[in-house]
C-alpha cells in the first residue's frame, strides 16, 4: 500500500486584540464601507507588544499535541512558513521547538509569503512519504503588524496577525495529500515586497522608518495576477485529478480578498457553502490564512472529503493542493 502524508490534527492561534475598521478610520484616511466592499474585511487581530510568532507557533504545537494525545517529544520536525520570523536567525522553527518542548525535533523556516503554508505543507509531505519522519508539524503564520506601516492605507487595512498549523502523519488508507501544483515567478517582486531588511538593502540609520522598511503592495496589479493565477491553478488541479465542482467538498482559499476567493470558487464551479471564508474576522494573515480556516472548519470536515487548498502571494508564489481529509473530529 502506498503511503501518503495526511493531516491528523489542526490548531490555530490568534491574538486577542481586535483592530476594527472603525479603529483604522481614526488612524488613516479610510472607511468601513471601502474596506468591506473592496476586501470583505471587517476586523483583524493584532499582537500586543512582546508577543512573537514563536509564541503563536508554540500555542499551535501544544494544541496539536493535546488534541492528538501525543508528547511534543514525539515530533520529528517542525517547519514554519512565514515572512515575519522572530529574528533573521535563529529560525522561528528552532524557537518553537525549544518553547514547546519538542526537543527531539529539527526544522527550519520557509519564505513564500502568502503561499507559505502550501510550500511548507508540500515540504513536510516529502519527509513523511520518504519514510524519514513519522510526525511533522507544519505551521503557517505571520505577525504582519510588525512590517506594516499604520500610516499606509494601501496595506494597513488588509493585514492581520495569526498562525495555524497541522500535524502530518503517514496514511495507508488512501487519504492525505493526493496532488499539488506549486508555482513561482520572481518577476513579481516589484509589486509586493518588503524591500529593506535583507542583504540587498540593509536597514541602517538613514533608512529606518522609511516606506522601504515596510510592506509595499501595488494592489491593483497584484489583484490581477492573483485572481487569474489562483483560479487557473485550482482549475488545473481539478482537471488533472478528474474532479468536477460536485466532487470537491471544500475549497480552502488564501484569504487576501473576498473578490479573489469568489472568482476562484466560481471558476471551480463551487457553491458558496463549500468555501471556507473567515477574512472578515482576521484579514490577510499571510501564511496563516489556510491553516486558520482548517482550524475553524475542522469539526465540519469528514474523513474522505475532497479538499482543495489554493494560495497566491508575494514572489510571486502560488499553488494548489488536493487532499483527502483523513479523520472525523
Ligand atoms: O495576499 C497576497 C496577495 N495580495 C493580494 O492578493 C491583494 C490583491 N489586491 C487587492 O486585494 C486589492 O487591489 C486591494 C484591496 C489592495 C485594493 O483594492 P482595489 O479595488 O484594487 O483598489 P485600488 O488600489 O485600485 O484603489 C482604488 C481607490 C484609489 O483611489 P482613486 O485613485 O480611485 O482615487 C485608492 O487611492 O481606492 C483608494 N484607496 C482607498 N480608499 C479608502 C486605496 N486604499 C484605500 C483605503 N481606504 N484603505
Short mmCIF file of C-alpha atoms and ligand atoms in Angstrom, two decimals:
data_model
loop_
_atom_site.label_atom_id
_atom_site.label_comp_id
_atom_site.label_asym_id
_atom_site.label_seq_id
_atom_site.Cartn_x
_atom_site.Cartn_y
_atom_site.Cartn_z
CA UNK A 1 0.00 0.00 0.00
CA UNK A 2 1.27 3.44 -0.90
CA UNK A 3 1.99 5.76 2.00
CA UNK A 4 0.69 9.31 1.77
CA UNK A 5 1.06 12.26 4.15
CA UNK A 6 -2.21 13.05 5.92
CA UNK A 7 -3.27 15.85 8.20
CA UNK A 8 -4.21 14.25 11.54
CA UNK A 9 -4.72 17.34 13.74
CA UNK A 10 -5.11 21.10 13.31
CA UNK A 11 -4.74 24.02 15.65
CA UNK A 12 -4.73 27.80 15.39
CA UNK A 13 -3.69 30.77 17.46
CA UNK A 14 -4.82 34.37 17.03
CA UNK A 15 -4.09 37.30 19.33
CA UNK A 16 -6.97 38.59 21.46
CA UNK A 17 -6.60 42.23 20.47
CA UNK A 18 -9.05 43.26 17.72
CA UNK A 19 -8.27 46.10 15.29
CA UNK A 20 -11.59 47.03 13.67
CA UNK A 21 -12.27 49.06 10.55
CA UNK A 22 -13.54 51.87 12.75
CA UNK A 23 -10.24 51.82 14.69
CA UNK A 24 -8.42 52.22 11.36
CA UNK A 25 -10.70 55.12 10.36
CA UNK A 26 -9.06 57.03 13.22
CA UNK A 27 -5.55 56.18 12.03
CA UNK A 28 -5.62 56.66 8.23
CA UNK A 29 -7.92 58.17 5.58
CA UNK A 30 -10.20 55.17 5.08
CA UNK A 31 -13.69 53.99 5.92
CA UNK A 32 -15.51 50.80 6.80
CA UNK A 33 -17.57 50.82 3.61
CA UNK A 34 -14.47 50.97 1.36
CA UNK A 35 -12.69 48.20 3.26
CA UNK A 36 -15.70 45.87 3.35
CA UNK A 37 -16.69 46.30 -0.30
CA UNK A 38 -13.14 46.13 -1.69
CA UNK A 39 -11.80 43.33 0.53
CA UNK A 40 -14.50 41.73 2.72
CA UNK A 41 -12.53 42.53 5.89
CA UNK A 42 -14.33 43.86 8.99
CA UNK A 43 -11.63 43.38 11.61
CA UNK A 44 -8.25 41.76 12.14
CA UNK A 45 -6.23 40.60 15.17
CA UNK A 46 -3.04 42.32 16.25
CA UNK A 47 -0.49 41.08 18.80
CA UNK A 48 0.24 43.02 21.96
CA UNK A 49 3.78 44.23 22.39
CA UNK A 50 6.12 41.40 23.26
CA UNK A 51 4.09 38.61 21.62
CA UNK A 52 6.02 36.93 18.83
CA UNK A 53 5.36 34.47 16.03
CA UNK A 54 7.14 31.77 18.04
CA UNK A 55 4.62 32.37 20.86
CA UNK A 56 1.68 31.78 18.50
CA UNK A 57 3.51 28.82 16.93
CA UNK A 58 4.17 27.32 20.36
CA UNK A 59 0.41 27.52 21.12
CA UNK A 60 -0.22 25.72 17.84
CA UNK A 61 2.20 22.88 18.65
CA UNK A 62 0.83 22.48 22.18
CA UNK A 63 -2.77 22.48 20.88
CA UNK A 64 -1.97 19.87 18.25
CA UNK A 65 -0.20 17.59 20.74
CA UNK A 66 -3.09 17.88 23.18
CA UNK A 67 -5.69 17.06 20.51
CA UNK A 68 -3.72 14.11 19.18
CA UNK A 69 -2.77 12.91 22.68
CA UNK A 70 0.95 12.90 21.99
CA UNK A 71 4.01 14.38 23.68
CA UNK A 72 5.96 17.16 21.92
CA UNK A 73 8.93 14.80 22.30
CA UNK A 74 7.37 12.58 19.61
CA UNK A 75 7.54 15.34 16.97
CA UNK A 76 10.30 14.71 14.41
CA UNK A 77 10.18 18.03 12.60
CA UNK A 78 8.59 21.50 12.72
CA UNK A 79 8.57 23.60 9.55
CA UNK A 80 7.33 27.20 9.62
CA UNK A 81 6.10 29.19 6.63
CA UNK A 82 6.48 32.90 7.36
CA UNK A 83 7.88 36.24 6.24
CA UNK A 84 7.88 37.58 9.80
CA UNK A 85 10.20 35.25 11.70
CA UNK A 86 11.02 36.41 15.22
CA UNK A 87 14.57 37.15 14.02
CA UNK A 88 16.59 36.84 10.80
CA UNK A 89 18.13 33.92 12.65
CA UNK A 90 17.82 31.64 14.52
CA UNK A 91 14.77 30.33 12.73
CA UNK A 92 11.35 30.56 14.32
CA UNK A 93 11.14 26.79 13.91
CA UNK A 94 14.12 26.42 16.26
CA UNK A 95 12.48 28.73 18.80
CA UNK A 96 9.14 26.89 18.65
CA UNK A 97 10.86 23.50 19.11
CA UNK A 98 12.54 24.88 22.23
CA UNK A 99 9.50 26.69 23.69
CA UNK A 100 7.05 23.84 23.08
CA UNK A 101 9.34 21.12 24.44
CA UNK A 102 9.68 19.47 21.01
CA UNK A 103 13.34 18.95 21.75
CA UNK A 104 13.73 15.88 19.54
CA UNK A 105 12.58 17.84 16.50
CA UNK A 106 14.56 19.74 13.90
CA UNK A 107 13.28 22.13 11.27
CA UNK A 108 13.52 25.44 9.52
CA UNK A 109 11.54 28.39 8.15
CA UNK A 110 10.25 28.65 4.58
CA UNK A 111 9.76 32.02 2.88
CA UNK A 112 6.96 32.07 0.30
CA UNK A 113 4.80 34.98 1.52
CA UNK A 114 1.07 34.16 1.27
CA UNK A 115 1.80 30.73 -0.24
CA UNK A 116 3.99 29.93 2.78
CA UNK A 117 1.63 27.35 4.24
CA UNK A 118 1.26 25.43 0.96
CA UNK A 119 5.00 25.46 0.31
CA UNK A 120 5.58 24.24 3.88
CA UNK A 121 2.88 21.57 3.64
CA UNK A 122 4.41 20.12 0.48
CA UNK A 123 7.88 20.24 2.04
CA UNK A 124 6.59 18.36 5.10
CA UNK A 125 4.87 15.83 2.86
CA UNK A 126 8.24 14.79 1.39
CA UNK A 127 9.65 13.83 4.79
CA UNK A 128 6.60 11.65 5.56
CA UNK A 129 6.39 9.96 2.16
CA UNK A 130 10.14 9.23 2.11
CA UNK A 131 9.74 7.49 5.48
CA UNK A 132 12.29 9.78 7.12
CA UNK A 133 9.77 11.23 9.59
CA UNK A 134 6.62 9.93 11.27
CA UNK A 135 5.31 13.18 12.74
CA UNK A 136 5.87 16.56 11.10
CA UNK A 137 4.15 19.76 12.22
CA UNK A 138 3.83 22.42 9.53
CA UNK A 139 2.92 25.92 10.66
CA UNK A 140 1.89 28.96 8.65
CA UNK A 141 1.81 32.25 10.46
CA UNK A 142 2.72 35.89 10.34
CA UNK A 143 2.88 38.93 12.58
CA UNK A 144 2.08 41.33 9.75
CA UNK A 145 1.63 44.20 12.22
CA UNK A 146 5.43 44.11 12.66
CA UNK A 147 6.08 45.02 8.99
CA UNK A 148 3.02 47.09 8.04
CA UNK A 149 3.00 50.88 8.27
CA UNK A 150 -0.08 52.15 10.07
CA UNK A 151 0.31 55.33 8.03
CA UNK A 152 -0.18 53.48 4.71
CA UNK A 153 -3.87 52.90 3.97
CA UNK A 154 -2.99 50.71 0.99
CA UNK A 155 -1.68 47.98 3.24
CA UNK A 156 -2.63 48.51 6.88
CA UNK A 157 -6.33 47.79 6.30
CA UNK A 158 -5.58 44.42 4.73
CA UNK A 159 -3.23 42.55 7.00
CA UNK A 160 -3.58 40.89 10.41
CA UNK A 161 -1.67 38.58 12.75
CA UNK A 162 -2.25 34.88 13.33
CA UNK A 163 -0.86 31.37 12.94
CA UNK A 164 -2.17 27.88 12.36
CA UNK A 165 -0.65 24.51 11.83
CA UNK A 166 -1.27 20.85 11.10
CA UNK A 167 0.27 17.55 12.09
CA UNK A 168 1.27 15.33 9.16
CA UNK A 169 1.48 11.58 9.63
CA UNK A 170 1.74 8.57 7.28
CA UNK A 171 -1.57 7.23 5.95
CA UNK A 172 -2.15 3.89 4.23
CA UNK A 173 -5.95 4.21 3.81
CA UNK A 174 -5.81 6.28 0.63
CA UNK A 175 -6.38 9.60 2.42
CA UNK A 176 -3.97 12.53 2.77
CA UNK A 177 -2.24 14.69 0.18
CA UNK A 178 -3.01 13.40 -3.32
CA UNK A 179 -1.52 16.03 -5.61
CA UNK A 180 -0.07 19.54 -5.73
CA UNK A 181 0.85 22.17 -8.29
CA UNK A 182 3.31 24.72 -6.97
CA UNK A 183 4.47 27.80 -8.89
CA UNK A 184 6.86 30.72 -8.54
CA UNK A 185 7.73 33.79 -10.60
CA UNK A 186 10.24 36.18 -9.07
CA UNK A 187 9.46 38.87 -11.64
CA UNK A 188 6.57 39.78 -9.32
CA UNK A 189 8.97 41.29 -6.79
CA UNK A 190 8.30 44.90 -7.73
CA UNK A 191 4.58 44.62 -6.96
CA UNK A 192 4.72 43.14 -3.47
CA UNK A 193 7.83 43.47 -1.34
CA UNK A 194 9.37 44.47 1.94
CA UNK A 195 12.47 45.93 0.36
CA UNK A 196 14.65 46.74 3.33
CA UNK A 197 16.00 44.38 5.91
CA UNK A 198 17.73 41.89 3.65
CA UNK A 199 21.29 41.90 2.34
CA UNK A 200 20.34 43.82 -0.83
CA UNK A 201 19.02 46.73 1.18
CA UNK A 202 20.05 46.55 4.84
CA UNK A 203 18.26 48.72 7.38
CA UNK A 204 20.57 51.47 8.55
CA UNK A 205 20.26 54.77 10.38
CA UNK A 206 19.43 56.64 7.16
CA UNK A 207 16.51 54.47 6.03
CA UNK A 208 15.00 53.33 9.31
CA UNK A 209 11.28 54.13 9.36
CA UNK A 210 11.13 54.95 5.61
CA UNK A 211 8.50 53.26 3.38
CA UNK A 212 11.13 50.75 2.16
CA UNK A 213 11.23 49.20 5.61
CA UNK A 214 7.52 48.32 5.44
CA UNK A 215 5.38 46.17 3.15
CA UNK A 216 4.76 47.73 -0.25
CA UNK A 217 1.94 46.47 -2.45
CA UNK A 218 0.72 47.71 -5.80
CA UNK A 219 -2.72 46.34 -5.06
CA UNK A 220 -4.37 46.62 -8.45
CA UNK A 221 -1.58 44.72 -10.28
CA UNK A 222 -1.33 42.06 -7.61
CA UNK A 223 -5.10 41.66 -7.76
CA UNK A 224 -4.97 40.90 -11.49
CA UNK A 225 -2.22 38.29 -11.11
CA UNK A 226 -3.90 36.78 -8.03
CA UNK A 227 -7.36 36.47 -9.50
CA UNK A 228 -6.08 34.78 -12.66
CA UNK A 229 -3.42 32.54 -11.19
CA UNK A 230 -5.31 31.30 -8.14
CA UNK A 231 -8.34 30.40 -10.26
CA UNK A 232 -6.18 28.83 -13.02
CA UNK A 233 -4.13 26.65 -10.69
CA UNK A 234 -7.26 25.49 -8.85
CA UNK A 235 -8.97 24.59 -12.13
CA UNK A 236 -5.77 22.85 -13.27
CA UNK A 237 -5.55 20.59 -10.22
CA UNK A 238 -9.22 19.64 -10.64
CA UNK A 239 -8.70 18.78 -14.28
CA UNK A 240 -5.54 16.80 -13.54
CA UNK A 241 -7.43 14.71 -10.98
CA UNK A 242 -10.70 14.44 -12.94
CA UNK A 243 -12.63 16.40 -10.32
CA UNK A 244 -15.80 18.37 -11.04
CA UNK A 245 -17.30 21.04 -8.80
CA UNK A 246 -19.62 18.31 -7.47
CA UNK A 247 -16.67 16.17 -6.37
CA UNK A 248 -14.95 18.91 -4.39
CA UNK A 249 -16.29 19.12 -0.82
CA UNK A 250 -14.25 22.12 0.31
CA UNK A 251 -12.16 24.93 -1.12
CA UNK A 252 -9.74 26.41 1.40
CA UNK A 253 -8.53 29.60 -0.28
CA UNK A 254 -5.91 32.06 0.87
CA UNK A 255 -7.81 34.98 2.39
CA UNK A 256 -6.46 38.08 0.61
CA UNK A 257 -9.62 39.48 -0.84
CA UNK A 258 -13.21 38.21 -0.94
CA UNK A 259 -13.42 39.05 -4.64
CA UNK A 260 -10.43 36.79 -5.42
CA UNK A 261 -11.98 33.98 -3.36
CA UNK A 262 -15.32 34.34 -5.17
CA UNK A 263 -13.64 34.30 -8.58
CA UNK A 264 -11.74 31.12 -7.69
CA UNK A 265 -14.86 29.39 -6.36
CA UNK A 266 -16.84 30.36 -9.48
CA UNK A 267 -14.12 29.07 -11.79
CA UNK A 268 -14.17 25.75 -9.89
CA UNK A 269 -17.96 25.56 -10.12
CA UNK A 270 -18.43 25.54 -6.35
CA UNK A 271 -21.36 26.83 -4.35
CA UNK A 272 -20.53 29.24 -1.55
CA UNK A 273 -21.33 26.72 1.21
CA UNK A 274 -18.26 24.71 0.15
CA UNK A 275 -15.84 27.60 0.54
CA UNK A 276 -14.09 28.38 3.83
CA UNK A 277 -14.12 32.14 4.35
CA UNK A 278 -13.08 33.94 7.53
CA UNK A 279 -11.42 37.03 6.02
CA UNK A 280 -13.99 39.31 7.69
CA UNK A 281 -12.61 38.37 11.15
CA UNK A 282 -8.88 38.00 10.61
CA UNK A 283 -8.00 39.88 7.41
CA UNK A 284 -4.97 38.61 5.50
CA UNK A 285 -2.65 36.82 7.93
CA UNK A 286 -0.34 35.87 5.00
CA UNK A 287 0.90 32.30 5.76
CA UNK A 288 -1.71 31.93 8.48
CA UNK A 289 -4.92 32.10 6.44
CA UNK A 290 -5.27 28.50 5.22
CA UNK A 291 -4.46 26.66 8.47
CA UNK A 292 -6.68 29.12 10.39
CA UNK A 293 -9.57 28.15 8.09
CA UNK A 294 -8.87 24.43 8.58
CA UNK A 295 -8.83 25.02 12.35
CA UNK A 296 -12.16 26.82 12.27
CA UNK A 297 -13.84 24.28 9.98
CA UNK A 298 -12.18 21.17 11.50
CA UNK A 299 -15.44 19.91 13.04
CA UNK A 300 -17.24 20.06 9.70
CA UNK A 301 -14.57 18.16 7.78
CA UNK A 302 -15.26 14.44 7.31
CA UNK A 303 -12.99 11.52 6.56
CA UNK A 304 -12.70 11.12 2.79
CA UNK A 305 -13.75 14.70 1.96
CA UNK A 306 -12.10 16.08 -1.18
CA UNK A 307 -10.38 19.32 -0.18
CA UNK A 308 -8.59 21.80 -2.44
CA UNK A 309 -6.25 24.38 -0.90
CA UNK A 310 -5.23 27.37 -3.04
CA UNK A 311 -2.97 30.36 -2.50
CA UNK A 312 -1.33 33.30 -4.23
CA UNK A 313 1.21 35.69 -2.77
CA UNK A 314 4.38 37.73 -2.92
CA UNK A 315 7.23 36.41 -5.03
CA UNK A 316 5.04 35.78 -6.89
CA UNK A 317 4.29 32.38 -5.44
CA UNK A 318 1.13 30.37 -5.90
CA UNK A 319 -0.23 26.87 -5.96
CA UNK A 320 -2.94 24.40 -5.13
CA UNK A 321 -3.03 21.18 -3.16
CA UNK A 322 -5.60 18.40 -3.46
CA UNK A 323 -6.04 16.22 -0.40
CA UNK A 324 -8.47 13.73 1.04
CA UNK A 325 -9.35 14.55 4.64
CA UNK A 326 -8.22 11.71 6.89
CA UNK A 327 -10.32 11.85 10.07
CA UNK A 328 -13.60 12.76 11.73
CA UNK A 329 -13.27 15.08 14.73
O1 LIG B 1 -2.12 38.16 -0.17
C1 LIG B 1 -1.12 38.30 -1.12
C2 LIG B 1 -1.55 38.83 -2.40
N1 LIG B 1 -2.27 40.06 -2.28
C3 LIG B 1 -3.45 40.18 -2.87
O2 LIG B 1 -3.96 39.24 -3.44
C4 LIG B 1 -4.09 41.54 -2.83
C5 LIG B 1 -4.60 41.92 -4.19
N2 LIG B 1 -5.12 43.25 -4.27
C6 LIG B 1 -6.27 43.63 -3.66
O3 LIG B 1 -6.87 42.88 -2.92
C7 LIG B 1 -6.82 44.99 -3.98
O4 LIG B 1 -6.11 45.52 -5.05
C8 LIG B 1 -6.79 45.99 -2.79
C9 LIG B 1 -7.79 45.58 -1.75
C10 LIG B 1 -5.38 46.04 -2.19
C11 LIG B 1 -7.18 47.37 -3.29
O5 LIG B 1 -8.44 47.32 -3.92
P1 LIG B 1 -8.66 47.95 -5.38
O6 LIG B 1 -10.06 47.75 -5.70
O7 LIG B 1 -7.64 47.30 -6.29
O8 LIG B 1 -8.36 49.45 -5.13
P2 LIG B 1 -7.23 50.40 -5.81
O9 LIG B 1 -5.88 50.08 -5.26
O10 LIG B 1 -7.41 50.34 -7.29
O11 LIG B 1 -7.70 51.80 -5.30
C12 LIG B 1 -8.97 52.37 -5.65
C13 LIG B 1 -9.10 53.71 -4.96
C14 LIG B 1 -7.88 54.62 -5.15
O12 LIG B 1 -8.34 55.93 -5.25
P3 LIG B 1 -8.50 56.62 -6.69
O13 LIG B 1 -7.14 56.58 -7.30
O14 LIG B 1 -9.51 55.78 -7.43
O15 LIG B 1 -8.99 57.99 -6.34
C15 LIG B 1 -7.11 54.45 -3.87
O16 LIG B 1 -6.33 55.55 -3.55
O17 LIG B 1 -9.23 53.50 -3.53
C16 LIG B 1 -8.23 54.28 -2.86
N3 LIG B 1 -7.83 53.57 -1.66
C17 LIG B 1 -8.50 53.65 -0.50
N4 LIG B 1 -9.60 54.34 -0.13
C18 LIG B 1 -10.03 54.19 1.13
C19 LIG B 1 -6.79 52.72 -1.51
N5 LIG B 1 -6.76 52.23 -0.25
C20 LIG B 1 -7.82 52.80 0.39
C21 LIG B 1 -8.32 52.69 1.70
N6 LIG B 1 -9.43 53.38 2.03
N7 LIG B 1 -7.75 51.87 2.62
#
